[in-house]
CSV table of N, CA and C in Angstrom, one decimal:
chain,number,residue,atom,x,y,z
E,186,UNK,N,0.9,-1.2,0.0
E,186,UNK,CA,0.0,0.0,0.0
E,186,UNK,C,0.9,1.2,0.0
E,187,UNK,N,0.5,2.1,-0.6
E,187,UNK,CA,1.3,3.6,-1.0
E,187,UNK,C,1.6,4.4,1.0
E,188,UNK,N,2.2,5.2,0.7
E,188,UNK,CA,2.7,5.5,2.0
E,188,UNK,C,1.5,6.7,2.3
E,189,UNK,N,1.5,7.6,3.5
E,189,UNK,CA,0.5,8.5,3.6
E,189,UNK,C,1.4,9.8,2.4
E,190,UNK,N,2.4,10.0,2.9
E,190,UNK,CA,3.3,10.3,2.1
E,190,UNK,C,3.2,10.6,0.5
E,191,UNK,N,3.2,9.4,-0.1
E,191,UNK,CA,3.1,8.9,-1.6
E,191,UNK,C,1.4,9.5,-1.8
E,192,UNK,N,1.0,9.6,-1.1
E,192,UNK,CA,-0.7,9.5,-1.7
E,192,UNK,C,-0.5,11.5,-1.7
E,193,UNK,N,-0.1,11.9,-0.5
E,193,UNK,CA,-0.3,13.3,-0.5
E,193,UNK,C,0.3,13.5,-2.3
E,194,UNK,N,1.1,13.4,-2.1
E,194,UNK,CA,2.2,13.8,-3.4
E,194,UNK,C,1.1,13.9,-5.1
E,195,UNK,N,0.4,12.1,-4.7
E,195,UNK,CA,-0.5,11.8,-6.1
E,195,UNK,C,-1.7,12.7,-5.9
E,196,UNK,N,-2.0,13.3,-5.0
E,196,UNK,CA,-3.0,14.3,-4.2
E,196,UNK,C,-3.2,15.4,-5.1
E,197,UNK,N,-1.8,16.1,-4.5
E,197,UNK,CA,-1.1,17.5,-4.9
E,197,UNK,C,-0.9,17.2,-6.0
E,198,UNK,N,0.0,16.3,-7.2
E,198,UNK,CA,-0.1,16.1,-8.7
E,198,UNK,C,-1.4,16.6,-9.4
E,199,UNK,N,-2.6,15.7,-8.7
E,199,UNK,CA,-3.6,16.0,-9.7
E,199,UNK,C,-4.4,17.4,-9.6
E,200,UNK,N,-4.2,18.2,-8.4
E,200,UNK,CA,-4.1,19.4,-8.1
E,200,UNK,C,-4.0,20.1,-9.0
E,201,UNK,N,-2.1,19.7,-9.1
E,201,UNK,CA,-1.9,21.0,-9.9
E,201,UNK,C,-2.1,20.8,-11.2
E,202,UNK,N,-2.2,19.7,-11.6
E,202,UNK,CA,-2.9,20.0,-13.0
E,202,UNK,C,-3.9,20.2,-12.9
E,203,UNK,N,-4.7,20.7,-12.2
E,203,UNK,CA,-6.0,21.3,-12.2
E,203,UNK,C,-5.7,22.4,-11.8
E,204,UNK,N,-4.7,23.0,-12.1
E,204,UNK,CA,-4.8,24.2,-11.8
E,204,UNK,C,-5.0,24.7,-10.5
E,205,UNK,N,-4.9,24.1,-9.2
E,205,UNK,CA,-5.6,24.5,-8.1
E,205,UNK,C,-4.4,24.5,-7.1
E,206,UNK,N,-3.2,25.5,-7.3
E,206,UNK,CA,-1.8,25.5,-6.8
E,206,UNK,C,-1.9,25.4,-5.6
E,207,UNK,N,-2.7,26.7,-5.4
E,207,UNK,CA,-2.0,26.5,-3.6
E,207,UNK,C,-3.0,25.7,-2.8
E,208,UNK,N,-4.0,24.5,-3.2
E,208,UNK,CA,-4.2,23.3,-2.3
E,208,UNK,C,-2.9,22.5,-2.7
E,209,UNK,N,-2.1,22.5,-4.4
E,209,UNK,CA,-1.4,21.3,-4.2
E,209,UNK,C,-0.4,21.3,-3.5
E,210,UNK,N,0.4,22.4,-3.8
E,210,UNK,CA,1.5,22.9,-2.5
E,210,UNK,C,0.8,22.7,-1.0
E,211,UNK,N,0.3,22.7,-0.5
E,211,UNK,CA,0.1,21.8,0.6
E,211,UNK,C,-0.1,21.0,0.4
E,212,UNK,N,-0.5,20.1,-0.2
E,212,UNK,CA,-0.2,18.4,0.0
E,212,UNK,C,1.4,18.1,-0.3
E,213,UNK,N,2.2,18.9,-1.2
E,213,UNK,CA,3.3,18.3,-1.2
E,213,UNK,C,4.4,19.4,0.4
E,214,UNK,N,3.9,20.6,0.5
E,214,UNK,CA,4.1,20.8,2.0
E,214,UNK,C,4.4,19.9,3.3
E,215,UNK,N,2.8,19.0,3.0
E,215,UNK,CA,2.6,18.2,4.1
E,215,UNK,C,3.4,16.7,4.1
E,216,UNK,N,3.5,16.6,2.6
E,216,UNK,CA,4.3,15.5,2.3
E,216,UNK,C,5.9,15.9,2.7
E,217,UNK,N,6.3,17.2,2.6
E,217,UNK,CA,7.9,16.9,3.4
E,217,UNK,C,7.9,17.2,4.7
E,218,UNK,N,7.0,17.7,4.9
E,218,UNK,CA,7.2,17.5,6.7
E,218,UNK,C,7.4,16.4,7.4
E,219,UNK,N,6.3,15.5,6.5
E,219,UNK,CA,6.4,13.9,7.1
E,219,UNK,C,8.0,13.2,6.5
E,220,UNK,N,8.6,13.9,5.2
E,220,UNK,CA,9.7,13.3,4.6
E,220,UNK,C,10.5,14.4,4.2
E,221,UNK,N,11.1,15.1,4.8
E,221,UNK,CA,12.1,16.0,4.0
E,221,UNK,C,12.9,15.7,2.8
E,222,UNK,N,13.3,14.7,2.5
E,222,UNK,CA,13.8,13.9,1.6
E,222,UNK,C,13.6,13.4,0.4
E,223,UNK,N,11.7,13.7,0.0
E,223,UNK,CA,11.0,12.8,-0.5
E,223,UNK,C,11.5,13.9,-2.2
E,224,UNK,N,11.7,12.9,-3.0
E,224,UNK,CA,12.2,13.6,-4.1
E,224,UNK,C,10.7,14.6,-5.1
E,225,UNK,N,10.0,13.7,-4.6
E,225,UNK,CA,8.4,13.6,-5.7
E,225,UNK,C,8.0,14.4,-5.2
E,226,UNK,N,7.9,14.8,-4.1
E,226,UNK,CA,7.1,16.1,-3.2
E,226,UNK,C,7.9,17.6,-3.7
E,227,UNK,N,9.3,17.0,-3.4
E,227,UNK,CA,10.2,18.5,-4.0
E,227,UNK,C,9.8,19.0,-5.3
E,228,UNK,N,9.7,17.8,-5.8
E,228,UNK,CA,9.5,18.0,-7.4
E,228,UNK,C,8.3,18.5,-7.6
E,229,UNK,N,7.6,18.3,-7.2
E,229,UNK,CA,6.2,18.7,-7.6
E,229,UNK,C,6.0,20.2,-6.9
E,230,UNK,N,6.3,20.6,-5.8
E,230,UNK,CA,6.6,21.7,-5.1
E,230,UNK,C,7.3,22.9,-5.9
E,231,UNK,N,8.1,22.4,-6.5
E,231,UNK,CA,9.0,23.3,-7.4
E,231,UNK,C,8.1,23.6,-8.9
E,232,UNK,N,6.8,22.3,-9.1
E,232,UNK,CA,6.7,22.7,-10.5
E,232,UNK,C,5.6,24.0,-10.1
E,233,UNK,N,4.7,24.1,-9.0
E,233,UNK,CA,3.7,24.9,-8.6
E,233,UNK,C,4.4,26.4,-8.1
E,234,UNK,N,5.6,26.1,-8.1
E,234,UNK,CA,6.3,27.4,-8.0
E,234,UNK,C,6.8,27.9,-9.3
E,235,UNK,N,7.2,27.1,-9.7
E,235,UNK,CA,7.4,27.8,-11.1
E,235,UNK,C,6.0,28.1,-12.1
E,236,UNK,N,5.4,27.6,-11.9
E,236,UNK,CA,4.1,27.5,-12.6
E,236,UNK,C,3.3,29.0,-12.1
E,237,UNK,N,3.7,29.0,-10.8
E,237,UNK,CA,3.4,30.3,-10.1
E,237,UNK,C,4.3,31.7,-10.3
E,238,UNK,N,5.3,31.3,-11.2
E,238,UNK,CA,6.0,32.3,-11.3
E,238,UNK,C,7.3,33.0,-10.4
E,239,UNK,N,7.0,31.9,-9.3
E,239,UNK,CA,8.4,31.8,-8.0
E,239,UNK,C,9.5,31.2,-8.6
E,240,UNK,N,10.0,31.5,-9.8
E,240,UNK,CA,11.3,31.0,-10.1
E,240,UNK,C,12.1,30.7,-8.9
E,241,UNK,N,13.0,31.5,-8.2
E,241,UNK,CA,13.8,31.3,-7.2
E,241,UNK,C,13.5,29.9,-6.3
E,242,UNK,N,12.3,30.6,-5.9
E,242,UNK,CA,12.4,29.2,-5.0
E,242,UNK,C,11.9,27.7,-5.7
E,243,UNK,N,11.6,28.2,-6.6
E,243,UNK,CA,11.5,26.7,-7.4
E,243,UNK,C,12.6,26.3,-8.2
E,244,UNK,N,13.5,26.8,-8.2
E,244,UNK,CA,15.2,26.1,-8.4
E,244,UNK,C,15.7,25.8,-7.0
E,245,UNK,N,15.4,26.3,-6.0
E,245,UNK,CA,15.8,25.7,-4.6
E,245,UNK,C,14.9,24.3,-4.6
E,246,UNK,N,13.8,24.1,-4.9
E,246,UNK,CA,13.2,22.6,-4.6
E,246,UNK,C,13.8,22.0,-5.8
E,247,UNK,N,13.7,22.4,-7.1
E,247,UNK,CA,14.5,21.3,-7.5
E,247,UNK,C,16.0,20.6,-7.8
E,248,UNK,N,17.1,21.9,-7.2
E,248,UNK,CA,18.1,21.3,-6.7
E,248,UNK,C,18.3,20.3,-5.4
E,249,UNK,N,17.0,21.0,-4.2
E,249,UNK,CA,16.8,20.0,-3.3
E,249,UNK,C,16.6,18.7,-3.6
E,250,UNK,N,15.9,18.6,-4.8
E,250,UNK,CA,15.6,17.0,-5.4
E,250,UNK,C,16.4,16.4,-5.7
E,251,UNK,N,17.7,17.2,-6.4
E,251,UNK,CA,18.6,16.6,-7.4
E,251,UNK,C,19.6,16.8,-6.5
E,252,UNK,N,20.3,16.4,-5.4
E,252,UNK,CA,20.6,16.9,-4.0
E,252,UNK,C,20.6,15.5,-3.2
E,253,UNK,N,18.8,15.5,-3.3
E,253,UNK,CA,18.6,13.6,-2.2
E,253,UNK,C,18.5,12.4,-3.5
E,254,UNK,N,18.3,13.1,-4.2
E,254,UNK,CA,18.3,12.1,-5.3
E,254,UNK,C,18.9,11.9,-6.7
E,255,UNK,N,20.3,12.1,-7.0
E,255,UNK,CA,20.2,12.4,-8.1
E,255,UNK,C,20.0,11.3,-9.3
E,256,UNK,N,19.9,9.9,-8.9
E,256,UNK,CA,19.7,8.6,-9.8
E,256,UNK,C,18.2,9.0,-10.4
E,257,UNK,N,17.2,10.3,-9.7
E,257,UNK,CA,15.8,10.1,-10.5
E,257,UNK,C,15.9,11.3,-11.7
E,258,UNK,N,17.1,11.8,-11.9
E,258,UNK,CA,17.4,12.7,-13.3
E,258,UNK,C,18.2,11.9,-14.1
């Protein structure tokens, strides 16, 4: 079974392609609090930032990603 974790993340994904940024940024929020580490949460965090026009901090989450994970680039 998917983690509480893993589900926020697929949560927040379908979020933001719905256009609905700032509920999906908190699900992937909520997903690094429980996992600072988690690469899929960063990633997805970073796209709602940049999607929002937060360049800056959305190169900080996705070098965070590429950082705890770099085998997922």
């Amino acid at each position: 079974a998917p983690s509480r974790d893993d589900v926020r993340v697929q949560w927040g994904e379908a979020l933001r392609q719905l256009h609905r940024l700032d509920a999906a940024r908190e699900q992937f929020e909520r997903s690094l609090r429980g996992n600072p580490r988690n690469p899929a949460a960063l990633i997805g965090l970073g796209r709602c930032q940049f999607e929002a026009g937060e360049f800056s901090p959305a190169r900080e989450s996705f070098e965070r990603a590429l950082q705890v994970a770099p085998q997922a680039w």
